[in-house]
Coordinates of C-alpha atoms (C1' of nucleotides) in Angstrom, one line a residue:
Chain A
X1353 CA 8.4 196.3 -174.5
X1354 CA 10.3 197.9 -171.2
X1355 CA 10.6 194.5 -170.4
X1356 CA 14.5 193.4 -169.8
X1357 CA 16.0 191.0 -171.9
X1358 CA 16.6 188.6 -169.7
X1359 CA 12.6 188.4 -169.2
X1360 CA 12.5 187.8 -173.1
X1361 CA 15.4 184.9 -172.8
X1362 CA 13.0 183.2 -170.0
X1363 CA 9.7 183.9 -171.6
X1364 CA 11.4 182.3 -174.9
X1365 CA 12.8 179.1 -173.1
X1366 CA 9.4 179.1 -170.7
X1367 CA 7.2 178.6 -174.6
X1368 CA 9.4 176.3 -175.8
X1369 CA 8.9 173.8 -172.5
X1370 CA 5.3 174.6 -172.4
X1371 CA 5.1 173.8 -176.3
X1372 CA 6.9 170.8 -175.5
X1373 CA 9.6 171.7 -178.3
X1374 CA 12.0 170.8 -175.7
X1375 CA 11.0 167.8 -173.0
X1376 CA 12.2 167.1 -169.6
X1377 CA 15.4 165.2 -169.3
X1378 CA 16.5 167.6 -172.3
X1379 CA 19.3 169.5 -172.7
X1380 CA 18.8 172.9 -173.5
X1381 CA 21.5 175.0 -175.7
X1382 CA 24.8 176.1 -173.5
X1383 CA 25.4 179.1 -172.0
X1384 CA 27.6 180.2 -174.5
X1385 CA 25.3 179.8 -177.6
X1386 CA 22.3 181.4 -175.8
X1387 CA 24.7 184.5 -175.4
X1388 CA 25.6 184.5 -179.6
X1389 CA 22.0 183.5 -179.7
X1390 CA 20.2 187.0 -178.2
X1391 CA 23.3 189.0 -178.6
X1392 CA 23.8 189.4 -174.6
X1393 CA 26.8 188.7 -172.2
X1394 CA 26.5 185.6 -170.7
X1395 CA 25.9 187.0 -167.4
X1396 CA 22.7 188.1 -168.6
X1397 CA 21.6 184.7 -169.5
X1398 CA 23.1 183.4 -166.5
X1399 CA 20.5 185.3 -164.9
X1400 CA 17.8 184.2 -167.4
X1401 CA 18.9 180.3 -166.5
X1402 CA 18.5 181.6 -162.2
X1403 CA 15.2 182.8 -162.7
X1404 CA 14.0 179.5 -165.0
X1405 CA 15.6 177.4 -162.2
X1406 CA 14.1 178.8 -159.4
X1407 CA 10.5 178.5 -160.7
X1408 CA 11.8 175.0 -161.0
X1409 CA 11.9 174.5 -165.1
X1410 CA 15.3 173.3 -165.7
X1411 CA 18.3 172.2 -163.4
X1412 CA 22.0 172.8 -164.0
X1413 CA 24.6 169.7 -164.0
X1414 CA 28.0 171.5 -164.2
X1415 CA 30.3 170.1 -166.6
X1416 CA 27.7 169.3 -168.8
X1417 CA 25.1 172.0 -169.4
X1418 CA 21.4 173.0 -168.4
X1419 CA 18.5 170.6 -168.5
X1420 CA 14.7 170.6 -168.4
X1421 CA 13.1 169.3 -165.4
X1422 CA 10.7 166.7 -164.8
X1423 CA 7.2 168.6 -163.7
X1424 CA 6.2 167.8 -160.3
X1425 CA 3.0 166.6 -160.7
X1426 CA 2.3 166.4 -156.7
X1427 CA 3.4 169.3 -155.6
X1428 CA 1.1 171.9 -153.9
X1429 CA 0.3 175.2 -151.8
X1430 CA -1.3 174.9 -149.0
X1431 CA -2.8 177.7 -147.1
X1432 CA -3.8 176.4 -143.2
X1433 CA -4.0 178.7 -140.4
X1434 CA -6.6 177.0 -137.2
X1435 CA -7.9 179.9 -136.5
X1436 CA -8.5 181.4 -140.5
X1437 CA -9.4 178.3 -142.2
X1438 CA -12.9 177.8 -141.0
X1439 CA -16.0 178.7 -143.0
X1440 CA -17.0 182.6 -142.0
X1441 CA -14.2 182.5 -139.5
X1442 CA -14.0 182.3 -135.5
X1443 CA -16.2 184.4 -134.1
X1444 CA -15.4 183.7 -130.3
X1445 CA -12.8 181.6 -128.8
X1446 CA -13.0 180.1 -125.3
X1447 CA -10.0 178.5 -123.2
X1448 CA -11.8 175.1 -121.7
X1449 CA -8.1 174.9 -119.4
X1450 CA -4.3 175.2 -119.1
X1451 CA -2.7 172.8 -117.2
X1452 CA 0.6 171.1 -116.5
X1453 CA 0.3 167.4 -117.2
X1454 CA 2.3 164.7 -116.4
X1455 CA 2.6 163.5 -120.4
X1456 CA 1.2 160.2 -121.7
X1457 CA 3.4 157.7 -124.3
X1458 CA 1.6 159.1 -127.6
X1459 CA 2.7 163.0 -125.8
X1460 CA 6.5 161.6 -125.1
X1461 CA 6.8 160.2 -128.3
X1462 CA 5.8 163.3 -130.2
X1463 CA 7.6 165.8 -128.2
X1464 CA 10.6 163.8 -127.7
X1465 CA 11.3 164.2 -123.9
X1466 CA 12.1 161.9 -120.7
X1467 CA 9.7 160.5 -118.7
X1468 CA 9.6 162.6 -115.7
X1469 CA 9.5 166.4 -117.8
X1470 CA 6.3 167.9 -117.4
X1471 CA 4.0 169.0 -119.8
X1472 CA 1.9 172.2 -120.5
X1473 CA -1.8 171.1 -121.7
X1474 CA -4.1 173.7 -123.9
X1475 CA -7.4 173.1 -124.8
X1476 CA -9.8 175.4 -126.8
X1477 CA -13.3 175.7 -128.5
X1478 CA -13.4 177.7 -131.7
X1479 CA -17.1 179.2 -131.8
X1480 CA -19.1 180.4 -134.3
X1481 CA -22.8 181.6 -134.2
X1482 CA -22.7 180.5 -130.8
X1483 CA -22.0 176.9 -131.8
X1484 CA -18.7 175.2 -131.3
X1485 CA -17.1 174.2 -134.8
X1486 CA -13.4 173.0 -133.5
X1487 CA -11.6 171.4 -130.6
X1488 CA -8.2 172.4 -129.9
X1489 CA -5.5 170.4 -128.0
X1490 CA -1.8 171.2 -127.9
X1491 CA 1.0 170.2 -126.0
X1492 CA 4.2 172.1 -125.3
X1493 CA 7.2 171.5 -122.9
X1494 CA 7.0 173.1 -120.1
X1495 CA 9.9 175.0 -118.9
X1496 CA 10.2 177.0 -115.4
X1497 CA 9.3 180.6 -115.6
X1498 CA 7.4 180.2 -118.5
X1499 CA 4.7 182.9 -119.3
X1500 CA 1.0 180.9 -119.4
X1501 CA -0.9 184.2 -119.6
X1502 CA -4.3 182.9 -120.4
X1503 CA -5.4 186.2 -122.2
X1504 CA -2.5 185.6 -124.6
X1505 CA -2.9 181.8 -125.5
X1506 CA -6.5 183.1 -126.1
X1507 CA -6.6 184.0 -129.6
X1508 CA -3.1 183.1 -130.7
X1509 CA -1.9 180.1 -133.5
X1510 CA 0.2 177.8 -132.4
X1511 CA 3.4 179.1 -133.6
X1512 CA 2.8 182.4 -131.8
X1513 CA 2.5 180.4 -128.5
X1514 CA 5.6 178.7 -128.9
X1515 CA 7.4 181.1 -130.1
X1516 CA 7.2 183.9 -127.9
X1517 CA 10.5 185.4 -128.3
X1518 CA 12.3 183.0 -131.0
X1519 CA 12.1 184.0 -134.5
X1520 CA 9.3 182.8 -136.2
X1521 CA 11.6 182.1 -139.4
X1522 CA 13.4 179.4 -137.0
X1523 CA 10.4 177.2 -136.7
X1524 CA 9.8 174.4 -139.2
X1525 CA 6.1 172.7 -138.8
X1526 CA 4.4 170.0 -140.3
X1527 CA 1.0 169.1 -140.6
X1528 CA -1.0 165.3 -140.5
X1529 CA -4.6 165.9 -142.2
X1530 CA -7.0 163.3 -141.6
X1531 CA -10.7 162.4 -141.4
X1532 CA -11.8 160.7 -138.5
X1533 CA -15.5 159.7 -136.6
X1534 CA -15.7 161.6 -133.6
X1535 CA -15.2 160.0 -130.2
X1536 CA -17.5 160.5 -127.1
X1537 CA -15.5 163.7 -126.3
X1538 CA -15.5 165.3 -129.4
X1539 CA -19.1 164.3 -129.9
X1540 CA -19.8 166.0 -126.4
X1541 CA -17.6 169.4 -127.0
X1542 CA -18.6 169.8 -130.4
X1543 CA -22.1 168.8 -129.8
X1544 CA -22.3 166.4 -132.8
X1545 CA -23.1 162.6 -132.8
X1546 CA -20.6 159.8 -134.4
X1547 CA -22.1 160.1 -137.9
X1548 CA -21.0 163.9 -138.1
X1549 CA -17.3 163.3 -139.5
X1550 CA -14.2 165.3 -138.3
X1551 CA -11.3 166.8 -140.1
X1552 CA -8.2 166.5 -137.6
X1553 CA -5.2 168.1 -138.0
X1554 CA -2.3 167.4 -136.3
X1555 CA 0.7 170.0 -136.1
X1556 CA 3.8 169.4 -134.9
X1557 CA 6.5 172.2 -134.4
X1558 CA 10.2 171.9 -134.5
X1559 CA 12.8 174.0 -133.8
X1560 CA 16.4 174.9 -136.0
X1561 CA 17.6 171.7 -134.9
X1562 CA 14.2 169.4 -135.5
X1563 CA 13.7 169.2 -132.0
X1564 CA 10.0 168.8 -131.3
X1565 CA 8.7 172.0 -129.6
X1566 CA 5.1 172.0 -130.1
X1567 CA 2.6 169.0 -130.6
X1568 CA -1.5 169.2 -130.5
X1569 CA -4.6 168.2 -133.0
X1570 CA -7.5 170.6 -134.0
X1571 CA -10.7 168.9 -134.6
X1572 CA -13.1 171.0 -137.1
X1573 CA -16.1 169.8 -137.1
X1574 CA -16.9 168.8 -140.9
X1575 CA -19.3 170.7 -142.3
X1576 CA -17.6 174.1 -141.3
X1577 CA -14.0 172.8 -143.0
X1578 CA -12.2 172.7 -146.0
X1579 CA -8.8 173.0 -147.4
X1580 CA -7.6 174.5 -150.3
X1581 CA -4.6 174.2 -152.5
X1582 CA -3.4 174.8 -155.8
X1583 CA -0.3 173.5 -157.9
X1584 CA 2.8 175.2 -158.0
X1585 CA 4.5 175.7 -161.4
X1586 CA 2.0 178.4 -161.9
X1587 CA 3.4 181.6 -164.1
X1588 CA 3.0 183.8 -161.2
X1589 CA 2.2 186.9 -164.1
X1590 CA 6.1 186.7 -164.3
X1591 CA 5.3 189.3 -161.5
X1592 CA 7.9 192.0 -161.8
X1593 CA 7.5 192.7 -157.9
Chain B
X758 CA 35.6 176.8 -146.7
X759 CA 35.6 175.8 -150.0
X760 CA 31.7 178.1 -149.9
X761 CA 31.8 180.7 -152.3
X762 CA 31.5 184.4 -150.8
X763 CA 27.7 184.7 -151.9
X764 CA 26.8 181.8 -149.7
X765 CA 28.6 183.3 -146.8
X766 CA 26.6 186.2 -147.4
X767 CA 23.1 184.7 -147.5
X768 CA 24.5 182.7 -144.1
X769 CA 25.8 186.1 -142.2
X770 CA 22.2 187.7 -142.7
X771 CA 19.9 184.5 -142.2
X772 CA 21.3 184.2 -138.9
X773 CA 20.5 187.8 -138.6
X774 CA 17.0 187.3 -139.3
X775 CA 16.4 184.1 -137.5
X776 CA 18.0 185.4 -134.4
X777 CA 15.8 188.7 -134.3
X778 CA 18.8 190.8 -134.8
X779 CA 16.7 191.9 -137.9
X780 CA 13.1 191.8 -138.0
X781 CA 10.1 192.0 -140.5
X782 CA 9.6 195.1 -142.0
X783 CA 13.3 196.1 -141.4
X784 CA 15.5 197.6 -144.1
X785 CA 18.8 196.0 -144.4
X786 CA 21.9 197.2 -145.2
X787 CA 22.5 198.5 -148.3
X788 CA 24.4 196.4 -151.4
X789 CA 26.9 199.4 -151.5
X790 CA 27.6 199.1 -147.9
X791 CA 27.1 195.0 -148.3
X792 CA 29.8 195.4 -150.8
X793 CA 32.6 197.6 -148.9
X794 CA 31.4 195.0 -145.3
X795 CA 32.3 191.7 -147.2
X796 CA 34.6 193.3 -149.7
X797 CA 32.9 192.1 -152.7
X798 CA 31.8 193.8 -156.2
X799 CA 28.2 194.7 -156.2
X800 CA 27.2 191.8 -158.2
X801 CA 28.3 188.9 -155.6
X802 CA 26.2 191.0 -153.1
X803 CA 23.6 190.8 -155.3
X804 CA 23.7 187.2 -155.9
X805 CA 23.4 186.7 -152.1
X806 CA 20.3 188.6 -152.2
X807 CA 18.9 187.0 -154.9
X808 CA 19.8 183.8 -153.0
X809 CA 17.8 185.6 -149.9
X810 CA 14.7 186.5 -151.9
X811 CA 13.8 183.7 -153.9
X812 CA 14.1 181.7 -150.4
X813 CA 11.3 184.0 -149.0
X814 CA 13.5 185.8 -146.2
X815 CA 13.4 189.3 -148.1
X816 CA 12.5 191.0 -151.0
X817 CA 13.8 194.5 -152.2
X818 CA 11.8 198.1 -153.5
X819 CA 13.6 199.5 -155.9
X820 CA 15.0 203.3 -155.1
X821 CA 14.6 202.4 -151.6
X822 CA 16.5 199.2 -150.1
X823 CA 15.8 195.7 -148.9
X824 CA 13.6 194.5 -146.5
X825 CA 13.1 191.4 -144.7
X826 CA 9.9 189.9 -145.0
X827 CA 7.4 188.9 -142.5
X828 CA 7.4 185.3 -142.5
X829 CA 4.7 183.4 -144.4
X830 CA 3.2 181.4 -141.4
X831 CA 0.8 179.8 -143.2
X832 CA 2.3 178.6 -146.5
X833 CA 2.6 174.8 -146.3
X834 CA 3.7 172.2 -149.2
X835 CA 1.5 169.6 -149.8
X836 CA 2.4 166.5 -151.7
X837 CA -1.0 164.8 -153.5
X838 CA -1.6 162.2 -156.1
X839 CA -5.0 160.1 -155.9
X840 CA -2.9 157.0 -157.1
X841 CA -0.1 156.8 -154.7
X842 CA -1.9 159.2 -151.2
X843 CA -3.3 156.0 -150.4
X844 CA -1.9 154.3 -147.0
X845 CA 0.1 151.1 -148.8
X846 CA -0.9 152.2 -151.8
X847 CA -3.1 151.2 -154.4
X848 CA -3.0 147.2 -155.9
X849 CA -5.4 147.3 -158.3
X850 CA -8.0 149.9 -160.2
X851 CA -11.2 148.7 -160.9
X852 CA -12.7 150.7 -164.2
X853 CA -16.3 151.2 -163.3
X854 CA -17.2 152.9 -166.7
X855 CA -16.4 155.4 -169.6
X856 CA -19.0 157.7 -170.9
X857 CA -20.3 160.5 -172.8
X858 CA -22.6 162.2 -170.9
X859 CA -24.8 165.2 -170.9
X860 CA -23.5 167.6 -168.2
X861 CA -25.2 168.5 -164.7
X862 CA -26.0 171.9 -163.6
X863 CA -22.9 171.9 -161.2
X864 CA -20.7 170.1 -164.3
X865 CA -21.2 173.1 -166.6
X866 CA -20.2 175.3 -163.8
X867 CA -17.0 173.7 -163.0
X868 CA -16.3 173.0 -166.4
X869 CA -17.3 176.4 -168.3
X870 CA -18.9 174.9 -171.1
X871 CA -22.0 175.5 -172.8
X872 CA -25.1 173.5 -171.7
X873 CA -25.2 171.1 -175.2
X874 CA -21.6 170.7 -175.1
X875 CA -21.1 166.5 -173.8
X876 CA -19.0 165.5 -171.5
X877 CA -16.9 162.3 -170.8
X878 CA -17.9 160.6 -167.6
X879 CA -14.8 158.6 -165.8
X880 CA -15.3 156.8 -162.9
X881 CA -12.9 154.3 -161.1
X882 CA -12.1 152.4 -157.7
X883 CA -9.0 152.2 -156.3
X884 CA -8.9 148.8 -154.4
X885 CA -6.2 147.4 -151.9
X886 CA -6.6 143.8 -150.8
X887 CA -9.5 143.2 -152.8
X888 CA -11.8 146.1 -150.7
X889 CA -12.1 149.1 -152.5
X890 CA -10.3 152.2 -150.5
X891 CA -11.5 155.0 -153.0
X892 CA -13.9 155.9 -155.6
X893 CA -13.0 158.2 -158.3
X894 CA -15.2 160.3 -160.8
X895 CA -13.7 162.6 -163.4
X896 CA -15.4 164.6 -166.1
X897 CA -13.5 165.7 -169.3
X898 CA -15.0 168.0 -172.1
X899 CA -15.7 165.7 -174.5
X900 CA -13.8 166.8 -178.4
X901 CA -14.6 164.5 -181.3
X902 CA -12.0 162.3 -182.5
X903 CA -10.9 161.9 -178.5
X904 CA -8.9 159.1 -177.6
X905 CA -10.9 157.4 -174.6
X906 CA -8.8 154.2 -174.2
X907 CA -9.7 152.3 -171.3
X908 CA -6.2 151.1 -171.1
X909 CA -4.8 154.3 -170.9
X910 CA -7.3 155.7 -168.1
X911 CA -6.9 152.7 -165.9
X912 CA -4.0 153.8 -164.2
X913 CA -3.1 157.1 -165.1
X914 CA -3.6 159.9 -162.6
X915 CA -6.0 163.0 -163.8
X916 CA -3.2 165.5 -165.3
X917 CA -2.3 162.4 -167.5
X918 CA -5.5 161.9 -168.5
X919 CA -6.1 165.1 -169.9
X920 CA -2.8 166.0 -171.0
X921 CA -2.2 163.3 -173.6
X922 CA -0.4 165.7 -175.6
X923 CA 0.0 169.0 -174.0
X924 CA 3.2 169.3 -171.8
X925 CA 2.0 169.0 -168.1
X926 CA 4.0 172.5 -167.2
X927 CA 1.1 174.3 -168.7
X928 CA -1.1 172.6 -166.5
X929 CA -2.8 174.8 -163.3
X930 CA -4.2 172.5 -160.8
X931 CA -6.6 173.3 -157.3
X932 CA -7.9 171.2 -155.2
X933 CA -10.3 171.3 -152.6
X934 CA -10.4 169.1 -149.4
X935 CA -13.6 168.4 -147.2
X936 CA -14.4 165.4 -145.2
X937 CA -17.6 164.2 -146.0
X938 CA -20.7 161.7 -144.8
X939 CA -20.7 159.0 -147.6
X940 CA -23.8 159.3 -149.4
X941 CA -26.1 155.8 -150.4
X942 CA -23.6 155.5 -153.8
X943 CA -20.6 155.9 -151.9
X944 CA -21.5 153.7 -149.2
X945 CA -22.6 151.3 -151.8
X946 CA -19.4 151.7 -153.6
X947 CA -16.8 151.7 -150.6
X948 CA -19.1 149.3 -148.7
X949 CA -19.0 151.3 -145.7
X950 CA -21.9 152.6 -143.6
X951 CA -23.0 155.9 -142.9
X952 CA -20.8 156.6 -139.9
X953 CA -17.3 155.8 -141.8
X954 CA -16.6 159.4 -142.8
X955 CA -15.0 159.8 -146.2
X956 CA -12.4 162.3 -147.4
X957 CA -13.3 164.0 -150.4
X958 CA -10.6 165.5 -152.6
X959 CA -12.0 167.8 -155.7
X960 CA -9.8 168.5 -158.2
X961 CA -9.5 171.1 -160.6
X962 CA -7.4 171.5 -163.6
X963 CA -6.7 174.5 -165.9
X964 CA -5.3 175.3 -168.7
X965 CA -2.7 178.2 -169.9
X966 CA -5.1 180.2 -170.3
X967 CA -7.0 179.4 -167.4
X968 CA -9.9 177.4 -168.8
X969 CA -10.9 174.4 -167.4
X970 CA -10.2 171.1 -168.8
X971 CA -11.1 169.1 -166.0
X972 CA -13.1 168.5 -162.6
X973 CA -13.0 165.6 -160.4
X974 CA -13.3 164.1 -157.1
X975 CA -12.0 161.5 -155.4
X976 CA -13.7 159.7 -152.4
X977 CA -11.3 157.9 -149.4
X978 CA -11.8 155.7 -147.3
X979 CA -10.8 157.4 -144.0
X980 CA -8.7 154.9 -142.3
X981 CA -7.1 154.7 -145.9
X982 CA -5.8 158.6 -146.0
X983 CA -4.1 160.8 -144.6
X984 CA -2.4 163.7 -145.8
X985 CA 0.7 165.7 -145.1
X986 CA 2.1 169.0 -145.3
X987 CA 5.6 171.4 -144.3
X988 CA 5.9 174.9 -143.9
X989 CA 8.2 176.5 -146.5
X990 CA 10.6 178.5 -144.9
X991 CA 12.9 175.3 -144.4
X992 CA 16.3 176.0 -144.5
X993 CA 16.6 173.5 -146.9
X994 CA 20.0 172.5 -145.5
X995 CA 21.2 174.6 -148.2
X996 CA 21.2 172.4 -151.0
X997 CA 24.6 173.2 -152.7
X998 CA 22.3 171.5 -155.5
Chain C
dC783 C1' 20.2 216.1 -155.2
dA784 C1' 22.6 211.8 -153.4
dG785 C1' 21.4 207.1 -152.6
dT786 C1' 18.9 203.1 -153.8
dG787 C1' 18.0 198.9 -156.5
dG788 C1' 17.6 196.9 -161.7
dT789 C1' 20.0 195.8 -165.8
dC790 C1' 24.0 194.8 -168.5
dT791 C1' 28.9 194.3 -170.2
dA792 C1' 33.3 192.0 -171.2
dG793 C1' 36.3 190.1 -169.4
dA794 C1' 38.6 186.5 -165.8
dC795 C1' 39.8 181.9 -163.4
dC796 C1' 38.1 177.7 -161.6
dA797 C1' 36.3 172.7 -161.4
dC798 C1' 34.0 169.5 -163.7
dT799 C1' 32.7 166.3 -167.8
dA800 C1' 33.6 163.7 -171.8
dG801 C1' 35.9 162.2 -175.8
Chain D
dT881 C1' 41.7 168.8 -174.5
dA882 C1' 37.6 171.5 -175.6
dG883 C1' 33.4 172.6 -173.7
dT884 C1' 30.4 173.2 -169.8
dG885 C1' 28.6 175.6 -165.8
dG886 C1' 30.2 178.3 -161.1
dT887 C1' 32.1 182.3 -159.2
dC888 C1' 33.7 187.0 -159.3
dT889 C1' 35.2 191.7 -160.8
dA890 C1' 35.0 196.6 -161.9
dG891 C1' 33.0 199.1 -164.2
dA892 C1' 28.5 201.4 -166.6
dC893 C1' 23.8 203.6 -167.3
dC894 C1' 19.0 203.6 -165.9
dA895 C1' 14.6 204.6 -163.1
dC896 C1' 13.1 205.4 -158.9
dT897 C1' 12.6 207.3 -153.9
dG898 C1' 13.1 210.9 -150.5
dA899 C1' 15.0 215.0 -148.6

DNA sequence: CAGTGGTCTAGACCACTAG
DNA sequence: TAGTGGTCTAGACCACTGA
């Protein structure tokens, strides 16, 4: 009941899309008449129409009124964090080597850098029980002066190796998710043989401007792996907070 | 320019947050004091945080200020739909059957239902070329008077399925990724051998209400899939739209 | 208590769309 | 031209936090 009016306006709207009363593509009444309608100022269902828009409902065409959107079917959270996502967690973490490579085609083509520019190489085992469950390779530009404290890469994500003084708001990521059949190096660090399949997961980072500031694969070793995620257009409890 | 004031706002303090002026966990400035900075009313200031918020950079605690939020690192989008995921996508569907079926142990738990309560088996294969890239099996409480038309299921992806009639906002969906050693049926099915690993997408949908109307999972062909995800977070070039 | 954010009003002017 | 949404104002009252 202490609930504002505006809440009542979008729980009203919110039935009559679920109940399919109105359908995407529809237009739903105008400003104006929602205002005679519940008796409000229109700023009040202005703010009704934000809230309904940004949980992604209905869009606004201006000119000619408010509609319902189409449902997006495909949408989806994801959750993914290397070092979080595994079954019962990492227990131990061990650096195999950091070094500064000379960078191969597949490197300069995903980092986006001449030739001659020097790469720095990660590598890590994610261990749990003892027993190694992922492989971990990234690449990142190297750049004079820059701080390869091993005791930091240690038990950091990727993002917090990149980004050791930018913003981590600034950094836009992406990631590739794909099964594969371990070659003779991933059989050998993850001590598995080619039936055992492999969830790799490529991440790439980019900076404010797209440019390509972080590139490596994480190999979890099947059986310990799995992703979640869950459709948006969920009625978060019309969580007032 | 021709930007209005909010969107000027929601610029000046972004760039305060991305460049570390202001950091996670800080308050900042007040909408009063927003108000006499920008010389604004309180509502335009208000619109720019509302901007800021439902964009993730802050959110507020009423009787005590704004604050800027720590980043969500690992929040990704994930696009997924077992009809169009598929690397060239799907040319043909292949119905292997329709039918009503007494549940599994591991059916009635996905599906809530009681143990004499049947269940409509559906199982397809996506094919592409003429070789079969995925195998497809979906169980539905079964409700008399259900409309199982094969024509219908042959191409329709699992929300359509169910929701013949509901509206698919009232849909929740989860799904659940693991890569997986194809068992005798799926190598059968696939025709693949034991050392082709196989991506395994469950899929979980509920209704309103949170009851289950459906449970699913959909086998890949690994060199068939991939998937691929962005971090949110994205200024999304600020979509005046 | 003064200060904060949350809600709401009754106006205003604008640019756009469509008949 | 009438109707739509987009922006903005200058107030108001409320509940809440913290000193």
């Amino acid at each position: 009941m202490g609930s504002p009016i505006y809440l009542k306006i979008v729980e009203d709207i919110k039935s009559k899309i679920n109940s399919g009363e109105i359908k995407p593509g529809d237009m739903i009444k105008s400003e104006n008449m929602l205002c005679d309608e519940f008796d409000v100022s229109r700023m009040t269902v202005r703010k009704s129409l934000t809230v309904l828009a940004s949980e992604g409902y209905i869009y606004s065409v201006p000119g000619k009124g408010n509609f319902v959107n189409e449902p997006n079917q495909d949408k989806y959270i994801l959750y993914f964090n290397e070092m979080t996502s595994l079954e019962g967690s990492v227990e131990d973490t061990q650096l195999l080597d950091v070094n500064i490579i000379k960078p191969t085609m597949e490197i300069i083509f995903h980092l986006q850098i001449p030739e001659n520019k020097r790469v720095v190489l990660i590598r890590r085992v994610f261990l749990s029980d003892d027993n190694p469950v992922a492989y971990d390779v990234k690449y990142i530009p190297y750049y004079r002066g820059m701080p390869i404290v091993e005791k930091e890469i240690h038990y950091a994500t990727f993002p917090e190796i990149v980004a050791k003084k930018k913003s981590l708001f600034a950094i836009h990521k992406e990631l590739k998710i794909k099964v594969q059949k371990p070659d003779e190096e991933i059989q050998d660090i993850l001590n598995i043989d080619v039936t055992e399949p492999v969830m790799a997961i490529e991440q790439r980072l980019l900076d404010e401007g797209n440019r390509p500031i972080g590139w490596g694969v994480t190999f979890f070793k099947g059986d310990f792996f799995h992703l979640q995620a869950v459709s948006t257009f969920v009625d978060q409890g019309n969580s007032i907070y």
